[in-house]
Short mmCIF file of C-alpha atoms (C1' of nucleotides) in Angstrom, two decimals:
data_model
loop_
_atom_site.label_atom_id
_atom_site.label_comp_id
_atom_site.label_asym_id
_atom_site.label_seq_id
_atom_site.Cartn_x
_atom_site.Cartn_y
_atom_site.Cartn_z
CA UNK Z 1378 104.03 79.31 135.13
CA UNK Z 1379 100.87 77.22 134.88
CA UNK Z 1380 100.42 73.63 133.79
CA UNK Z 1381 101.05 72.49 130.26
CA UNK Z 1382 97.56 71.62 129.11
CA UNK Z 1383 98.69 70.18 125.81
CA UNK Z 1384 101.03 67.70 127.43
CA UNK Z 1385 98.18 66.43 129.57
CA UNK Z 1386 96.21 65.55 126.46
CA UNK Z 1387 98.37 62.53 125.63
CA UNK Z 1388 98.26 61.54 121.97
CA UNK Z 1389 95.50 64.07 121.54
CA UNK Z 1390 98.11 66.80 121.90
CA UNK Z 1391 100.65 65.13 119.66
CA UNK Z 1392 100.53 67.44 116.64
CA UNK Z 1393 100.46 70.57 118.74
CA UNK Z 1394 103.48 69.48 120.75
CA UNK Z 1395 105.35 68.57 117.61
CA UNK Z 1396 104.59 72.02 116.26
CA UNK Z 1397 105.85 73.65 119.44
CA UNK Z 1398 109.06 71.65 119.46
CA UNK Z 1399 109.62 72.54 115.89
CA UNK Z 1400 109.09 76.26 116.39
CA UNK Z 1401 111.30 76.08 119.44
CA UNK Z 1402 114.11 74.64 117.36
CA UNK Z 1403 113.80 77.36 114.74
CA UNK Z 1404 113.88 80.08 117.40
CA UNK Z 1405 116.88 78.41 119.00
CA UNK Z 1406 118.64 78.23 115.67
CA UNK Z 1407 118.07 81.92 115.14
CA UNK Z 1408 119.42 82.68 118.62
CA UNK Z 1409 122.48 80.58 117.94
CA UNK Z 1410 123.32 82.44 114.75
CA UNK Z 1411 122.80 85.75 116.49
CA UNK Z 1412 125.07 84.69 119.33
CA UNK Z 1413 127.80 83.76 116.85
CA UNK Z 1414 127.23 86.83 114.69
CA UNK Z 1415 126.28 84.91 111.57
CA UNK Z 1416 123.86 86.48 109.08
CA UNK Z 1417 122.07 83.42 107.77
CA UNK Z 1418 118.62 81.96 108.32
CA UNK Z 1419 117.90 78.61 109.99
CA UNK Z 1420 116.57 76.97 106.84
CA UNK Z 1421 119.45 77.89 104.54
CA UNK Z 1422 121.86 75.19 105.59
CA UNK Z 1423 120.27 72.47 103.49
CA UNK Z 1424 120.54 74.61 100.38
CA UNK Z 1425 124.21 75.30 101.11
CA UNK Z 1426 124.92 71.60 101.53
CA UNK Z 1427 122.86 70.55 98.56
CA UNK Z 1428 124.59 73.00 96.22
CA UNK Z 1429 127.96 72.14 97.67
CA UNK Z 1430 127.41 68.57 96.51
CA UNK Z 1431 125.56 69.28 93.26
CA UNK Z 1432 127.03 72.65 92.20
CA UNK Z 1433 124.27 73.72 89.75
CA UNK Z 1434 120.62 72.93 90.31
CA UNK Z 1435 117.35 74.43 89.11
CA UNK Z 1436 114.51 75.55 91.36
CA UNK Z 1437 112.54 72.41 90.57
CA UNK Z 1438 115.47 70.10 91.17
CA UNK Z 1439 116.07 71.66 94.57
CA UNK Z 1440 112.39 71.39 95.43
CA UNK Z 1441 112.34 67.71 94.48
CA UNK Z 1442 115.44 66.80 96.42
CA UNK Z 1443 114.30 68.63 99.56
CA UNK Z 1444 110.65 67.62 99.23
CA UNK Z 1445 109.55 71.24 99.33
CA UNK Z 1446 107.01 73.06 97.18
CA UNK Z 1447 108.75 75.10 94.51
CA UNK Z 1448 107.48 78.50 95.69
CA UNK Z 1449 109.17 77.83 99.03
CA UNK Z 1450 112.44 77.23 97.25
CA UNK Z 1451 112.04 80.46 95.29
CA UNK Z 1452 111.49 82.41 98.50
CA UNK Z 1453 114.48 80.91 100.28
CA UNK Z 1454 116.90 81.16 97.39
CA UNK Z 1455 115.88 84.72 96.54
CA UNK Z 1456 116.89 85.74 100.03
CA UNK Z 1457 120.14 83.86 99.72
CA UNK Z 1458 120.83 85.63 96.43
CA UNK Z 1459 120.12 88.97 98.06
CA UNK Z 1460 122.55 88.04 100.84
CA UNK Z 1461 125.18 87.25 98.24
CA UNK Z 1462 125.39 83.51 98.83
CA UNK Z 1463 123.80 82.33 95.59
CA UNK Z 1464 123.79 83.41 91.99
CA UNK Z 1465 121.48 82.29 89.23
CA UNK Z 1466 122.24 81.65 85.59
CA UNK Z 1467 120.21 80.28 82.73
CA UNK Z 1468 120.20 76.80 81.33
CA UNK Z 1469 121.68 76.46 77.84
CA UNK Z 1470 119.21 73.85 76.67
CA UNK Z 1471 116.09 75.15 78.32
CA UNK Z 1472 115.26 78.83 78.53
CA UNK Z 1473 112.72 78.32 81.28
CA UNK Z 1474 115.05 76.95 83.90
CA UNK Z 1475 117.07 79.11 86.24
CA UNK Z 1476 120.20 77.41 87.49
CA UNK Z 1477 121.44 78.23 90.98
CA UNK Z 1478 124.94 77.89 92.38
CA UNK Z 1479 127.00 79.03 95.34
CA UNK Z 1480 128.95 82.27 95.04
CA UNK Z 1481 132.58 82.88 95.97
CA UNK Z 1482 131.39 84.39 99.23
CA UNK Z 1483 129.40 81.25 100.00
CA UNK Z 1484 132.36 78.97 99.35
CA UNK Z 1485 134.58 81.16 101.49
CA UNK Z 1486 132.17 81.26 104.42
CA UNK Z 1487 131.07 77.65 104.19
CA UNK Z 1488 133.84 76.05 106.29
CA UNK Z 1489 133.05 78.34 109.22
CA UNK Z 1490 129.31 77.69 108.91
CA UNK Z 1491 129.86 73.97 108.63
CA UNK Z 1492 131.71 74.05 111.92
CA UNK Z 1493 128.57 75.43 113.55
CA UNK Z 1494 126.28 72.98 111.81
CA UNK Z 1495 128.49 70.04 112.71
CA UNK Z 1496 128.42 71.15 116.34
CA UNK Z 1497 124.64 71.21 116.23
CA UNK Z 1498 124.57 67.79 114.65
CA UNK Z 1499 126.90 66.36 117.29
CA UNK Z 1500 124.89 67.98 120.05
CA UNK Z 1501 121.67 66.43 118.82
CA UNK Z 1502 123.27 63.04 118.29
CA UNK Z 1503 124.68 63.09 121.80
CA UNK Z 1504 121.41 64.24 123.33
CA UNK Z 1505 119.59 61.30 121.79
CA UNK Z 1506 122.40 58.83 122.38
CA UNK Z 1507 120.94 55.38 121.76
CA UNK Z 1508 117.37 56.61 121.41
CA UNK Z 1509 117.14 56.11 117.63
CA UNK Z 1510 115.58 59.49 116.99
CA UNK Z 1511 116.11 59.07 113.26
CA UNK Z 1512 114.17 55.84 113.28
CA UNK Z 1513 111.39 57.76 114.94
CA UNK Z 1514 111.47 60.37 112.18
CA UNK Z 1515 111.29 57.54 109.64
CA UNK Z 1516 108.25 56.17 111.36
CA UNK Z 1517 106.53 59.53 111.49
CA UNK Z 1518 107.23 60.20 107.83
CA UNK Z 1519 105.85 56.80 106.92
CA UNK Z 1520 102.85 57.19 109.21
CA UNK Z 1521 101.82 60.71 108.26
CA UNK Z 1522 103.12 61.01 104.70
CA UNK Z 1523 100.83 61.34 101.68
CA UNK Z 1524 97.35 60.97 103.11
CA UNK Z 1525 98.63 58.71 105.87
CA UNK Z 1526 97.11 60.73 108.63
CA UNK Z 1527 93.86 61.32 106.76
CA UNK Z 1528 93.45 57.59 106.08
CA UNK Z 1529 94.44 56.66 109.61
CA UNK Z 1530 91.84 58.96 111.07
CA UNK Z 1531 89.06 58.17 108.63
CA UNK Z 1532 89.57 54.46 109.27
CA UNK Z 1533 89.05 54.95 112.98
CA UNK Z 1534 86.24 57.41 112.35
CA UNK Z 1535 84.24 55.01 110.21
CA UNK Z 1536 84.93 52.15 112.57
CA UNK Z 1537 83.21 54.17 115.29
CA UNK Z 1538 80.24 55.10 113.12
CA UNK Z 1539 79.01 51.48 113.17
CA UNK W 1399 110.80 61.45 92.23
CA UNK W 1400 114.42 62.01 93.16
CA UNK W 1401 116.27 61.10 96.33
CA UNK W 1402 115.52 62.70 99.65
CA UNK W 1403 118.68 64.67 100.27
CA UNK W 1404 117.65 65.71 103.76
CA UNK W 1405 117.16 62.17 104.93
CA UNK W 1406 120.65 61.29 103.77
CA UNK W 1407 122.08 63.94 106.06
CA UNK W 1408 121.44 61.94 109.23
CA UNK W 1409 121.22 64.06 112.36
CA UNK W 1410 122.33 66.98 110.27
CA UNK W 1411 118.90 66.98 108.64
CA UNK W 1412 117.01 66.51 111.89
CA UNK W 1413 115.40 69.94 112.26
CA UNK W 1414 114.45 70.15 108.61
CA UNK W 1415 112.79 66.75 108.68
CA UNK W 1416 110.92 67.62 111.83
CA UNK W 1417 109.69 70.78 110.15
CA UNK W 1418 108.55 68.82 107.12
CA UNK W 1419 106.73 66.23 109.20
CA UNK W 1420 105.05 68.98 111.09
CA UNK W 1421 103.90 70.86 108.00
CA UNK W 1422 102.75 67.55 106.55
CA UNK W 1423 100.55 66.96 109.57
CA UNK W 1424 98.98 70.40 109.32
CA UNK W 1425 98.24 69.92 105.64
CA UNK W 1426 96.77 66.51 106.38
CA UNK W 1427 94.61 67.96 109.12
CA UNK W 1428 93.31 70.57 106.73
CA UNK W 1429 92.54 67.90 104.14
CA UNK W 1430 90.72 65.83 106.73
CA UNK W 1431 88.45 68.69 107.73
CA UNK W 1432 87.75 69.46 104.11
CA UNK W 1433 86.87 65.84 103.44
CA UNK W 1434 84.44 65.82 106.34
CA UNK W 1435 83.04 69.25 105.49
CA UNK W 1436 84.09 70.87 108.75
CA UNK W 1437 84.92 74.60 108.78
CA UNK W 1438 87.60 74.74 111.47
CA UNK W 1439 91.37 75.19 111.40
CA UNK W 1440 93.88 72.56 112.51
CA UNK W 1441 95.10 74.52 115.51
CA UNK W 1442 91.69 75.30 117.01
CA UNK W 1443 91.10 71.99 118.74
CA UNK W 1444 93.28 72.75 121.75
CA UNK W 1445 91.37 75.98 122.38
CA UNK W 1446 88.07 74.13 122.16
CA UNK W 1447 89.25 71.52 124.65
CA UNK W 1448 90.86 74.02 126.97
CA UNK W 1449 87.74 76.17 127.17
CA UNK W 1450 85.55 73.12 127.52
CA UNK W 1451 87.43 72.29 130.70
CA UNK W 1452 87.99 75.81 132.00
CA UNK W 1453 84.95 77.70 130.64
CA UNK W 1454 86.28 81.29 130.96
CA UNK W 1455 89.92 82.14 130.36
CA UNK W 1456 91.77 85.30 129.39
CA UNK W 1457 94.18 85.64 126.50
CA UNK W 1458 97.15 85.43 128.84
CA UNK W 1459 95.84 82.41 130.69
CA UNK W 1460 95.33 80.56 127.43
CA UNK W 1461 98.81 81.53 126.27
CA UNK W 1462 100.34 80.26 129.50
CA UNK W 1463 98.51 76.95 129.49
CA UNK W 1464 99.32 76.25 125.86
CA UNK W 1465 102.87 77.64 126.02
CA UNK W 1466 102.17 80.01 123.16
CA UNK W 1467 103.05 83.67 122.76
CA UNK W 1468 100.03 85.84 123.47
CA UNK W 1469 99.81 87.41 120.01
CA UNK W 1470 99.39 83.91 118.60
CA UNK W 1471 96.46 83.34 120.92
CA UNK W 1472 94.88 86.63 119.86
CA UNK W 1473 95.15 85.66 116.20
CA UNK W 1474 93.66 82.22 116.70
CA UNK W 1475 90.84 83.27 118.98
CA UNK W 1476 89.88 86.25 116.82
CA UNK W 1477 89.30 83.87 113.95
CA UNK W 1478 87.29 81.57 116.17
CA UNK W 1479 85.17 84.52 117.28
CA UNK W 1480 84.61 85.48 113.66
CA UNK W 1481 83.54 81.90 112.96
CA UNK W 1482 81.08 82.07 115.84
CA UNK W 1483 82.75 79.56 118.14
CA UNK W 1484 83.96 81.97 120.81
CA UNK W 1485 82.68 85.11 122.48
CA UNK W 1486 84.59 87.51 124.64
CA UNK W 1487 83.46 89.39 127.72
CA UNK W 1488 85.24 91.60 130.18
CA UNK W 1489 86.54 90.73 133.60
CA UNK W 1490 84.69 92.34 136.49
CA UNK W 1491 87.75 92.94 138.62
CA UNK W 1492 90.19 93.91 135.90
CA UNK W 1493 89.23 96.09 132.98
CA UNK W 1494 92.25 95.06 130.98
CA UNK W 1495 91.46 91.40 130.63
CA UNK W 1496 89.23 89.96 127.98
CA UNK W 1497 87.59 86.72 129.00
CA UNK W 1498 86.88 84.12 126.34
CA UNK W 1499 84.35 81.32 126.37
CA UNK W 1500 82.67 78.89 124.01
CA UNK W 1501 79.43 79.94 122.31
CA UNK W 1502 76.23 77.93 122.03
CA UNK W 1503 77.27 76.98 118.50
CA UNK W 1504 80.59 75.68 119.80
CA UNK W 1505 78.96 73.55 122.47
CA UNK W 1506 76.49 72.18 119.95
CA UNK W 1507 79.16 71.28 117.41
CA UNK W 1508 81.73 70.03 119.87
CA UNK W 1509 80.55 66.40 120.18
CA UNK W 1510 80.79 65.91 116.43
CA UNK W 1511 84.23 67.52 116.31
CA UNK W 1512 85.42 65.48 119.25
CA UNK W 1513 84.52 62.32 117.38
CA UNK W 1514 86.91 63.35 114.63
CA UNK W 1515 89.66 64.33 117.05
CA UNK W 1516 89.31 61.11 119.01
CA UNK W 1517 89.64 59.16 115.78
CA UNK W 1518 92.83 61.04 114.99
CA UNK W 1519 94.13 60.35 118.46
CA UNK W 1520 93.36 56.65 118.20
CA UNK W 1521 94.94 56.48 114.77
CA UNK W 1522 98.16 58.03 116.01
CA UNK W 1523 98.24 55.85 119.10
CA UNK W 1524 97.76 52.73 117.02
CA UNK W 1525 100.38 53.79 114.49
CA UNK W 1526 102.97 54.16 117.22
CA UNK W 1527 101.83 51.12 119.19
CA UNK W 1528 104.54 50.39 121.74
CA UNK W 1529 106.97 52.96 120.34
CA UNK W 1530 106.57 55.47 123.18
CA UNK W 1531 106.22 58.45 120.90
CA UNK W 1532 105.14 60.62 123.80
CA UNK W 1533 108.31 59.80 125.68
CA UNK W 1534 110.19 60.91 122.62
CA UNK W 1535 108.32 64.22 122.62
CA UNK W 1536 109.23 64.61 126.30
CA UNK W 1537 112.86 64.04 125.46
CA UNK W 1538 112.81 66.56 122.62
CA UNK W 1539 111.11 69.17 124.76
CA UNK W 1540 113.68 68.66 127.47
CA UNK W 1541 116.57 68.62 125.02
CA UNK W 1542 115.63 71.65 122.95
CA UNK W 1543 113.63 73.73 125.42
CA UNK W 1544 114.78 77.10 126.73
CA UNK W 1545 118.24 77.51 125.27
CA UNK W 1546 118.79 73.75 125.27
CA UNK W 1547 119.75 73.57 121.65
CA UNK W 1548 121.87 76.71 121.79
CA UNK W 1549 123.79 75.41 124.79
CA UNK W 1550 124.13 71.96 123.29
CA UNK W 1551 125.60 73.35 120.11
CA UNK W 1552 127.84 75.95 121.72
CA UNK W 1553 129.28 73.29 124.01
CA UNK W 1554 130.28 71.15 121.05
CA UNK W 1555 131.42 74.22 119.15
CA UNK W 1556 133.78 75.38 121.85
CA UNK W 1557 135.02 71.88 122.43
CA UNK W 1558 136.15 71.81 118.82
CA UNK W 1559 137.80 75.23 118.96
CA UNK W 1560 140.56 73.85 121.21
"C1'" DT Y 869 103.27 71.53 61.30
"C1'" DA Y 870 99.63 73.28 64.00
"C1'" DT Y 871 97.69 72.42 68.31
"C1'" DA Y 872 97.52 70.32 72.82
"C1'" DT Y 873 99.88 68.97 76.88
"C1'" DT Y 874 103.41 69.18 80.08
"C1'" DT Y 875 106.92 71.47 82.60
"C1'" DG Y 876 109.52 75.39 85.00
"C1'" DT Y 877 109.10 79.49 87.11
"C1'" DG Y 878 106.85 83.24 89.21
"C1'" DT Y 879 103.10 85.80 91.84
"C1'" DA Y 880 99.28 86.35 95.00
"C1'" DG Y 881 97.13 85.24 98.93
"C1'" DT Y 882 96.54 82.09 103.25
"C1'" DC Y 883 97.96 80.33 107.73
"C1'" DA Y 884 100.76 79.93 112.00
"C1'" DA Y 885 104.04 81.08 114.78
"C1'" DC Y 886 107.35 84.59 116.47
"C1'" DT Y 887 109.63 89.30 118.46
"C1'" DA Y 888 109.39 94.07 119.43
"C1'" DC Y 889 106.91 97.82 120.51
"C1'" DA Y 890 102.75 100.60 122.20
"C1'" DT Y 891 99.11 101.59 125.38
"C1'" DA Y 892 96.09 101.30 129.14
"C1'" DA Y 893 94.92 99.48 133.65
"C1'" DT Y 894 96.44 97.74 137.93
"C1'" DT Y 895 99.53 97.13 141.65
"C1'" DA Y 896 103.70 98.32 144.29
"C1'" DT Y 897 106.68 101.53 146.24
"C1'" DG Y 898 108.88 105.67 148.08
"C1'" DC X 943 99.34 109.74 147.40
"C1'" DA X 944 102.02 110.43 143.46
"C1'" DT X 945 104.97 107.98 140.67
"C1'" DA X 946 107.15 103.74 139.14
"C1'" DA X 947 106.83 99.05 137.80
"C1'" DT X 948 104.19 95.37 136.24
"C1'" DT X 949 100.63 93.13 133.66
"C1'" DA X 950 97.07 92.39 129.81
"C1'" DT X 951 96.11 93.21 125.45
"C1'" DG X 952 96.80 94.78 120.92
"C1'" DT X 953 99.44 96.04 116.53
"C1'" DA X 954 103.14 95.85 113.17
"C1'" DG X 955 106.35 93.48 110.85
"C1'" DT X 956 109.21 89.02 110.06
"C1'" DT X 957 109.83 84.18 108.79
"C1'" DG X 958 108.38 79.97 106.56
"C1'" DA X 959 105.60 76.90 104.76
"C1'" DC X 960 101.57 76.07 101.70
"C1'" DT X 961 97.86 76.11 97.48
"C1'" DA X 962 96.02 78.10 93.41
"C1'" DC X 963 96.66 80.47 89.49
"C1'" DA X 964 99.23 82.58 85.40
"C1'" DC X 965 102.36 82.38 81.70
"C1'" DA X 966 106.02 81.10 78.72
"C1'" DA X 967 108.90 77.50 76.79
"C1'" DA X 968 109.46 72.84 75.48
"C1'" DT X 969 107.66 68.52 74.14
"C1'" DA X 970 104.09 65.38 72.39
"C1'" DT X 971 100.46 64.40 69.41
"C1'" DA X 972 97.15 64.46 65.66
#
DNA sequence: TATATTTGTGTAGTCAACTACATAATTATG
DNA sequence: CATAATTATGTAGTTGACTACACAAATATA
């Protein structure tokens, strides 16, 4: 095991470390499901929860509420349909929209899945204790969101050009 | 623009938000390069810096120092070779290893690229000010690293089973 | 009302990481 | 010294996000 070069870079390695942490979490999530014998993907839980609250939503509505691009939503939900957790119908008033909702199977399995998710939530909350991790996410979203990072960098860049 | 459902979930939405922030940063990085007319990918900078410091490294050495899986390193470096920034030779003592180093082009372009990267670094540092974002990354790495998240969750899970 | 614009969905192709497996070279072992 | 184990690289296939483009339906406009 050699040194972690990225960590040594300070703020210079920020994005790369964030990426690694993120990938780590996804891998861990996959391991967790495997361990518990659950056949769902790490990114499905938000869709489950969203449709539990809002019953019937279109692709676009889901994309807007999760701040995802619509093709991503199509990919995720298609897999969930294939796995039997979602079914799609058509909107009465608009023939373009495809309305998605949870299936019987989804509703039956949900309580068990929610137990897992709640455990994960509690674990994270306890690990961070008083550290205000959510406040940190807020800050990052505000800092990097919509051209934030580009502006930030270009400002510094132009400052140095003089 | 509708509500951000994920944000409402509190710690339950943690991983998803982290993923979003991360993707956001990559997209922003890509935009930045485009704006400045630079033909490199967001994840190349660590390789540049690593090989600037260590001149000649093998695939495995790079993977170890960056904590990446070796196939990821192969993919990245192959693209950099194609773009003319890296060249690979063979190790004298070991015919299996492929040694990578920066090309003339890379060394010539590097100062200009480093100006951009430094600006990004400064921007991030200023945005976080006294917030100790790096300490937060440390904490996340420690918390989620090597089975951390799985253990964390399973502990809570089993606690609730009783 | 005919045409233009917007909106919802879908497809294609890109990028970045991963695991699992294959193969060849080197090193260790019996 | 022959064989076994390890190590370095490479390939294939998966997941998950994205943008750009295409097309059909609905809405707005002239």
